[in-house]
Coordinates of C-alpha atoms in Angstrom, one line a residue:
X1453 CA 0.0 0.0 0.0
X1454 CA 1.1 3.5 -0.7
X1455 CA 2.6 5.9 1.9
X1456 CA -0.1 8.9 2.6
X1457 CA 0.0 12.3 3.4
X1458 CA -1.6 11.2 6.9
X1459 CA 1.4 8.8 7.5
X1460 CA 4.2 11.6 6.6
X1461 CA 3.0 14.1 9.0
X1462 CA 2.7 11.4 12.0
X1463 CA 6.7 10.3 11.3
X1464 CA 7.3 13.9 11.0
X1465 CA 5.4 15.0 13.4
X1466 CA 3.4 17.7 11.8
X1467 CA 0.2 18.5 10.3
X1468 CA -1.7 17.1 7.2
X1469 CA -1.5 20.9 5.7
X1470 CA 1.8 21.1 6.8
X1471 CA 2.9 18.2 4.3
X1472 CA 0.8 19.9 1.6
X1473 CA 2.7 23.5 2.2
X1474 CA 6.2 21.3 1.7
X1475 CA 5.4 20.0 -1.7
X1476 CA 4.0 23.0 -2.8
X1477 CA 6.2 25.7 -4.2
X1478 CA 6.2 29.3 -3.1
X1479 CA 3.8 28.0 -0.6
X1480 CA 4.7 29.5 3.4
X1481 CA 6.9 27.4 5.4
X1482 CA 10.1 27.5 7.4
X1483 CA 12.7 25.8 4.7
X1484 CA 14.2 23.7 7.9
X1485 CA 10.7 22.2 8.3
X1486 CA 10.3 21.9 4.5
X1487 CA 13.9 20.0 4.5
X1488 CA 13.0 18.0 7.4
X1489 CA 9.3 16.5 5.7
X1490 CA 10.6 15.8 2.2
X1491 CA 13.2 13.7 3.9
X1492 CA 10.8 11.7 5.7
X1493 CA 8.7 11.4 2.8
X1494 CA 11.2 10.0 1.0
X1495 CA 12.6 7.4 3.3
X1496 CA 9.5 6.3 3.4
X1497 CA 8.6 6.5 0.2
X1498 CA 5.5 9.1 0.0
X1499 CA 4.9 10.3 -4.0
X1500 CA 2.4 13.8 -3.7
X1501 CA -0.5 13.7 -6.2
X1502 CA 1.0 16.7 -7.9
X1503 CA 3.9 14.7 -8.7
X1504 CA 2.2 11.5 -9.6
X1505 CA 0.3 13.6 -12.5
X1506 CA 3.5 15.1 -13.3
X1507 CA 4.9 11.2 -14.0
X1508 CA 2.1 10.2 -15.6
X1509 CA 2.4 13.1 -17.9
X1510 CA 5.9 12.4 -18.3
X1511 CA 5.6 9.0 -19.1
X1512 CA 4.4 9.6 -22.4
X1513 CA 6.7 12.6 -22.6
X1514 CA 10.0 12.2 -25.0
X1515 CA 12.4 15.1 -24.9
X1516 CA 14.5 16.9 -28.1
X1517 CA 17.4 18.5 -27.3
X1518 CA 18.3 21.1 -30.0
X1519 CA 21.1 23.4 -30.2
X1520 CA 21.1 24.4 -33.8
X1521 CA 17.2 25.0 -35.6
X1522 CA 18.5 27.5 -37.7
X1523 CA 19.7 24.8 -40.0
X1524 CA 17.1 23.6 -42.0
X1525 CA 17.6 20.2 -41.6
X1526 CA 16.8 19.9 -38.2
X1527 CA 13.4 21.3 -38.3
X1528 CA 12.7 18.6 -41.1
X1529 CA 13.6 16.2 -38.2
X1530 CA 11.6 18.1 -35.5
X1531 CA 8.7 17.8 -37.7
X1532 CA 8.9 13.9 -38.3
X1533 CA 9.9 13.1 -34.6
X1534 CA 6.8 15.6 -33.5
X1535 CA 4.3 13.4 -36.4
X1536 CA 5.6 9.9 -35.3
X1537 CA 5.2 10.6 -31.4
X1538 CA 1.5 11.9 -31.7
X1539 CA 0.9 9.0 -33.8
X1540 CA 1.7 6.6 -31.0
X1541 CA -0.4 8.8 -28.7
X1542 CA 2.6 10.4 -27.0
X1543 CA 4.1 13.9 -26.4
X1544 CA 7.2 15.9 -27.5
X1545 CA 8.6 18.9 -25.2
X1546 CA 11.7 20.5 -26.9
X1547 CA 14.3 22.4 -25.2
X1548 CA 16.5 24.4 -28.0
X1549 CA 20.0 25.6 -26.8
X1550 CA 20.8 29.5 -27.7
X1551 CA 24.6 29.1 -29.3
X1552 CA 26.2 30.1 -26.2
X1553 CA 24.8 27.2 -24.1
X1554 CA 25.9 24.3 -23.6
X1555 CA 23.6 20.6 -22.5
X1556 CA 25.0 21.0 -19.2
X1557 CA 23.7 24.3 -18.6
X1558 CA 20.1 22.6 -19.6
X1559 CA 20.6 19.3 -17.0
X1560 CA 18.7 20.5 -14.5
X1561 CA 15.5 21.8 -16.0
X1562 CA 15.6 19.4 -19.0
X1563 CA 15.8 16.5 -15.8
X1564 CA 13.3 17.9 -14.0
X1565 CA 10.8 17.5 -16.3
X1566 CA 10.9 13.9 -15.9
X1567 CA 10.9 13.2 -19.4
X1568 CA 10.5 9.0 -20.1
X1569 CA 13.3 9.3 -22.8
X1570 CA 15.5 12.2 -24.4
X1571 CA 16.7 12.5 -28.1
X1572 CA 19.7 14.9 -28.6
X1573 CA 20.1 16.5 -32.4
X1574 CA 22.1 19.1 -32.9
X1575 CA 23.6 19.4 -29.4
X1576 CA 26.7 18.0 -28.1
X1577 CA 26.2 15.9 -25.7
X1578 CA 28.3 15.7 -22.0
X1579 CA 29.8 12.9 -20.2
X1580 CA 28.3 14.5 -16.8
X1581 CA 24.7 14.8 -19.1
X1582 CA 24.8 11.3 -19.9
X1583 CA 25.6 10.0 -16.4
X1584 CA 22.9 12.2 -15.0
X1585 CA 20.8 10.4 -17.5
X1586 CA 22.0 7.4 -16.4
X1587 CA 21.6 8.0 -12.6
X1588 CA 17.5 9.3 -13.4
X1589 CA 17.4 5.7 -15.0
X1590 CA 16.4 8.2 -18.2
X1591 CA 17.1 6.8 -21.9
X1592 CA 19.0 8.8 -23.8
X1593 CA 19.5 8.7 -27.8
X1594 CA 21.9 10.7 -30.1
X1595 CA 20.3 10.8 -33.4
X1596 CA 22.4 12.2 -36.5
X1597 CA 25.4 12.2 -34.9
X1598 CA 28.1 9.2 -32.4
X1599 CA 30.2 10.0 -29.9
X1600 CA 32.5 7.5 -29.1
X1601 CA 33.5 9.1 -25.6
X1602 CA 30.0 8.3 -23.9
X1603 CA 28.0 5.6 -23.3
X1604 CA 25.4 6.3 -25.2
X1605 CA 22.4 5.0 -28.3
X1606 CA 23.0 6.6 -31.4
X1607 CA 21.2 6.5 -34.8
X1608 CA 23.0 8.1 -37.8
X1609 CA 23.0 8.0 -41.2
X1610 CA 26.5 6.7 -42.6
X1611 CA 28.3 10.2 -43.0
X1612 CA 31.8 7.9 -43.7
X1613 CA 29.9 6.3 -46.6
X1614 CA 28.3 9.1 -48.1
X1615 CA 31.5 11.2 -48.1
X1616 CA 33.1 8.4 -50.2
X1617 CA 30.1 8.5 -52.5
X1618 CA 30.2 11.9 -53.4
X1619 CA 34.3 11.3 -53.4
X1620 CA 33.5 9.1 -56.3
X1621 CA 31.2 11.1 -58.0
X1622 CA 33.3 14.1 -58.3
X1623 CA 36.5 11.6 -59.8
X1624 CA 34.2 10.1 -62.2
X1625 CA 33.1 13.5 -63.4
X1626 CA 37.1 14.1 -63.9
X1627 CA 37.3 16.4 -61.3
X1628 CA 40.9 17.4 -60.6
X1629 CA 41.2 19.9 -58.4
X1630 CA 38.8 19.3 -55.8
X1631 CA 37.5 21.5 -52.6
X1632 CA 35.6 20.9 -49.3
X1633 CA 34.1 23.5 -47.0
X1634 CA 33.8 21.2 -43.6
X1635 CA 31.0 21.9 -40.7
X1636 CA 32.7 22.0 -37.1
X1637 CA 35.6 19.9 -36.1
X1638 CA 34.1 18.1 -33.5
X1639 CA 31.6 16.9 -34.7
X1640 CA 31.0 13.1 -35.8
X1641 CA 29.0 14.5 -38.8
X1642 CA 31.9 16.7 -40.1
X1643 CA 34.6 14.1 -39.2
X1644 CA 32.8 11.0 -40.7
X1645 CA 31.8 12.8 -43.8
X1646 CA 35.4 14.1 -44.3
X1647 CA 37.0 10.6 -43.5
X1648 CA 35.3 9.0 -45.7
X1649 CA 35.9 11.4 -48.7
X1650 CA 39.6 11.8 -48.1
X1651 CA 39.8 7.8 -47.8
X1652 CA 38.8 7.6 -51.6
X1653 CA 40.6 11.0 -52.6
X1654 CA 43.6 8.9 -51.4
X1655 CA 42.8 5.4 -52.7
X1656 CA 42.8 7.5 -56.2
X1657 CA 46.3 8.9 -55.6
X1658 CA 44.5 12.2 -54.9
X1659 CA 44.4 14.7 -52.1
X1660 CA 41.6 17.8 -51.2
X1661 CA 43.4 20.8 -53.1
X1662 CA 41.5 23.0 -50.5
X1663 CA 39.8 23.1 -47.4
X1664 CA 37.9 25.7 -45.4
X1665 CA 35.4 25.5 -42.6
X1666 CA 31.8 26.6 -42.8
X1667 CA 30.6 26.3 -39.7
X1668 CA 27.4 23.8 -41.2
X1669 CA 25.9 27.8 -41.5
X1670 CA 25.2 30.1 -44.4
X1671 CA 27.1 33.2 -43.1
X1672 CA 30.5 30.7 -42.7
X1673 CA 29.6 28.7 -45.9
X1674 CA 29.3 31.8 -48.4
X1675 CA 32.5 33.1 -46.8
X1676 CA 34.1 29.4 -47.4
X1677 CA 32.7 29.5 -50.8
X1678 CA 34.1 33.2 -51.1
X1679 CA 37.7 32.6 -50.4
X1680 CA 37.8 29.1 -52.4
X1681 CA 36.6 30.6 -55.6
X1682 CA 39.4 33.2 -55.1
X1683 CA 41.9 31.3 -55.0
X1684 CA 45.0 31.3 -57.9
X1685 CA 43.8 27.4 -58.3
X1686 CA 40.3 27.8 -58.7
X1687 CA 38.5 24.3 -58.0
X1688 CA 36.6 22.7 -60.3
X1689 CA 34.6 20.8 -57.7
X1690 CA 33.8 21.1 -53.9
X1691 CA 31.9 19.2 -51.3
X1692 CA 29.8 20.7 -48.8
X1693 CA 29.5 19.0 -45.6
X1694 CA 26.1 20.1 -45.4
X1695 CA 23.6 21.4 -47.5
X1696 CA 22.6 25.1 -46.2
X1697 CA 26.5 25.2 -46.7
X1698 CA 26.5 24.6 -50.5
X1699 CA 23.5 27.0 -51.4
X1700 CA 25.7 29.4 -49.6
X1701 CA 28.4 28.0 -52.1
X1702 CA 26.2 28.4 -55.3
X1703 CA 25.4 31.7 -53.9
X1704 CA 29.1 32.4 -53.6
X1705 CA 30.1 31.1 -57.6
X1706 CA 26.9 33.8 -58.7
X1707 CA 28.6 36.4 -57.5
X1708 CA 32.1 35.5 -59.0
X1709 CA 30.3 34.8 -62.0
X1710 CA 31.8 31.0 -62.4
X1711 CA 29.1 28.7 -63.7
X1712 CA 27.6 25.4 -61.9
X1713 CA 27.8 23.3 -63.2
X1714 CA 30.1 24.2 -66.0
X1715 CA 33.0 25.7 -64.2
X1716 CA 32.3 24.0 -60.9
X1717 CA 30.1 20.6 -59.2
X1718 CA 29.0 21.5 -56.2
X1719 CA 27.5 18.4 -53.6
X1720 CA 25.8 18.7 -50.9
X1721 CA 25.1 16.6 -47.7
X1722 CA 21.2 16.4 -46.5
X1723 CA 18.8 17.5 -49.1
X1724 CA 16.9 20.0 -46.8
X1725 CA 13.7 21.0 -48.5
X1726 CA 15.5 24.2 -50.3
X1727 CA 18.1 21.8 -52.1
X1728 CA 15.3 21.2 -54.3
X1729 CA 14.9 24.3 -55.3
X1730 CA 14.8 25.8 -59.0
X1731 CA 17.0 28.2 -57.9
X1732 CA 19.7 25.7 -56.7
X1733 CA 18.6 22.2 -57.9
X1734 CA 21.6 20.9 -55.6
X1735 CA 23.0 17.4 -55.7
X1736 CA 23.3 16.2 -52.7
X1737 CA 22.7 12.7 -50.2
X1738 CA 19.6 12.5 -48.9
X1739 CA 19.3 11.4 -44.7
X1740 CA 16.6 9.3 -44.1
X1741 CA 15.4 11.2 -41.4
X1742 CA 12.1 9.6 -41.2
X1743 CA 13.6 6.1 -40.9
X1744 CA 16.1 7.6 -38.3
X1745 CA 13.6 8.8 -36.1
X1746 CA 11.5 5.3 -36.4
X1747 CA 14.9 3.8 -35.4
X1748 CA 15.4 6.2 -32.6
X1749 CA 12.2 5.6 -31.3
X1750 CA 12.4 2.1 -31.7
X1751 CA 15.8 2.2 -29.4
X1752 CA 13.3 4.2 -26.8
X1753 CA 10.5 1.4 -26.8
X1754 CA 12.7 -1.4 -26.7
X1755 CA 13.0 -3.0 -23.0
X1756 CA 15.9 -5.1 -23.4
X1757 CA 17.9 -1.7 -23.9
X1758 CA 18.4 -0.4 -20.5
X1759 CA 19.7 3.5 -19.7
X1760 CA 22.6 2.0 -17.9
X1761 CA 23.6 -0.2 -20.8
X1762 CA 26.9 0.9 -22.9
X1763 CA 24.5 1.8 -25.8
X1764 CA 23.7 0.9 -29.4
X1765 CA 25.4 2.8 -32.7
X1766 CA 22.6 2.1 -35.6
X1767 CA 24.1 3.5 -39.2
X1768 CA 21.5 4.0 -41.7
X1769 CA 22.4 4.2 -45.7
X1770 CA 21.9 7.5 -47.0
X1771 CA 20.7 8.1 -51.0
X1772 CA 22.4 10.4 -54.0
X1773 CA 20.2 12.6 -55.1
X1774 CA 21.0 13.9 -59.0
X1775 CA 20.0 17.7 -59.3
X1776 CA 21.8 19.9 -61.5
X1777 CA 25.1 20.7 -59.6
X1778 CA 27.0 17.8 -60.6

């Protein structure tokens, strides 16, 4: 049988309304007494009604952390996480980081919102994140990116794949002197990506002529773009590890007047709604973000995947898309 209100105040030795003015915030009490019910309460075990519709709430509650929605892609993602999770009668509460911020900076609030699983996008995420996680008995799942350093689940399209794809197409278009604006270093998106399209650069005795960062934004991109295409050794080709980077890109070979695709093959990584654009018609990879988020989800519902477990890494394949940029 469940501890009551009733039973509290006897161990405690206060009243009924007493109890009630301890679990209620802002509500008048000496904080001593406040400290000294909410210990007995939980030694012996007492849930208040408030917070027993809170957990019930929560219980169908899944979490996205987001530190980057200016990027088109991840709104795409929002939207088919959001769809899926009201499909299956559940809810989706979403906490997006300002650029300054950090997960850690979040723990506290996004924990105490009891969520019954959290996916993290954009954001990176902490060792002390994950083990508060952990400790809350919380499921966590990265999806579009892997970190190695935490034990974590992950679901990701194969970035080290994809780079080699487009590392391929860019050879067999006889490309020669070949370019790559990269996202941020730290990043398993960037560094898989720009593995995997160095690995077949050098497998065909080749190397990146140039490489700038773009920050995976448009301001960084079309300032990427800007300083590649005015370069003494102009490339004929460069790879965008994402696509809001390359439009910047396109943007960028406008306004030095060098054609796409005549003077220059641009690729993308993505295929955000605008890559389909007349205006940019990009080639790119397609993510298959809907099938990532079923995956993700699937890693939430699954019991035999526990919080504290050392996690699971699901790659899925991602798809060339032809346009008019290559």
């Amino acid at each position: 049988m469940k501890p009551t209100a009733k039973q509290v105040a006897h161990a405690a030795g206060v009243s009924i309304s007493a109890v009630s003015r301890a679990f209620t915030p802002g509500a008048p009490i000496e904080p001593a007494k406040r400290r000294a019910i909410l210990a007995v309460a939980e030694e012996l075990g007492y849930i208040s009604p408030a917070r027993r519709t809170a957990e019930v709430i929560a219980a169908g509650t899944v979490t996205l952390v987001a530190g980057d929605l200016l990027n088109p892609f991840y709104p795409t993602v929002l939207d088919s996480l959001a769809r899926q999770l009201q499909g299956s009668g559940r809810q989706l509460l979403v906490y997006a980081l300002a650029a300054s911020d950090t997960v850690d900076s979040a723990t506290d609030r996004i924990l105490a919102a009891r969520p019954s699983a959290i996916i993290v996008t954009s954001a990176y995420l902490t060792s002390n994140m994950a083990r508060a996680c952990r400790q809350h008995q919380i499921k966590v799942v990265l999806l579009n990116r892997v970190q190695r350093d935490i034990r974590t689940n992950a679901v990701a399209c194969d970035n080290y794949q994809g780079g080699r794809d487009v590392a391929r197409l860019l050879l067999d278009r006889g490309c020669r002197r070949i370019g790559f604006v990269g996202g941020i270093a730290n990043t398993s998106t960037h560094a898989e990506r720009a593995r995997g399209f160095r690995d077949v650069l050098h497998e065909a005795g080749r190397t990146v002529q140039a490489q700038v960062h773009g920050n995976f934004n448009y301001q960084d991109g079309y300032q990427a773009g800007m300083t590649l295409l005015s370069s003494a050794e102009r490339p004929d080709a460069i790879f965008c590890c994402n696509d809001i980077m390359a439009l910047a890109v396109i943007d960028a070979a406008r306004e030095c007047g060098v054609r796409v695709p005549e003077d220059l093959a641009i690729v993308g990584f993505d295929d955000i709604p605008m890559a389909s654009w007349n205006s940019y018609q990009l080639t790119t990879i397609r993510q298959p973000v809907e099938r990532m988020v079923q995956e993700a989800l699937r890693l939430i519902d699954d019991p035999n995947i526990k919080p504290s477990d050392a996690g699971v890494t699901r790659l899925l394949a991602g798809e060339f898309v032809m346009r008019r940029t290559a």
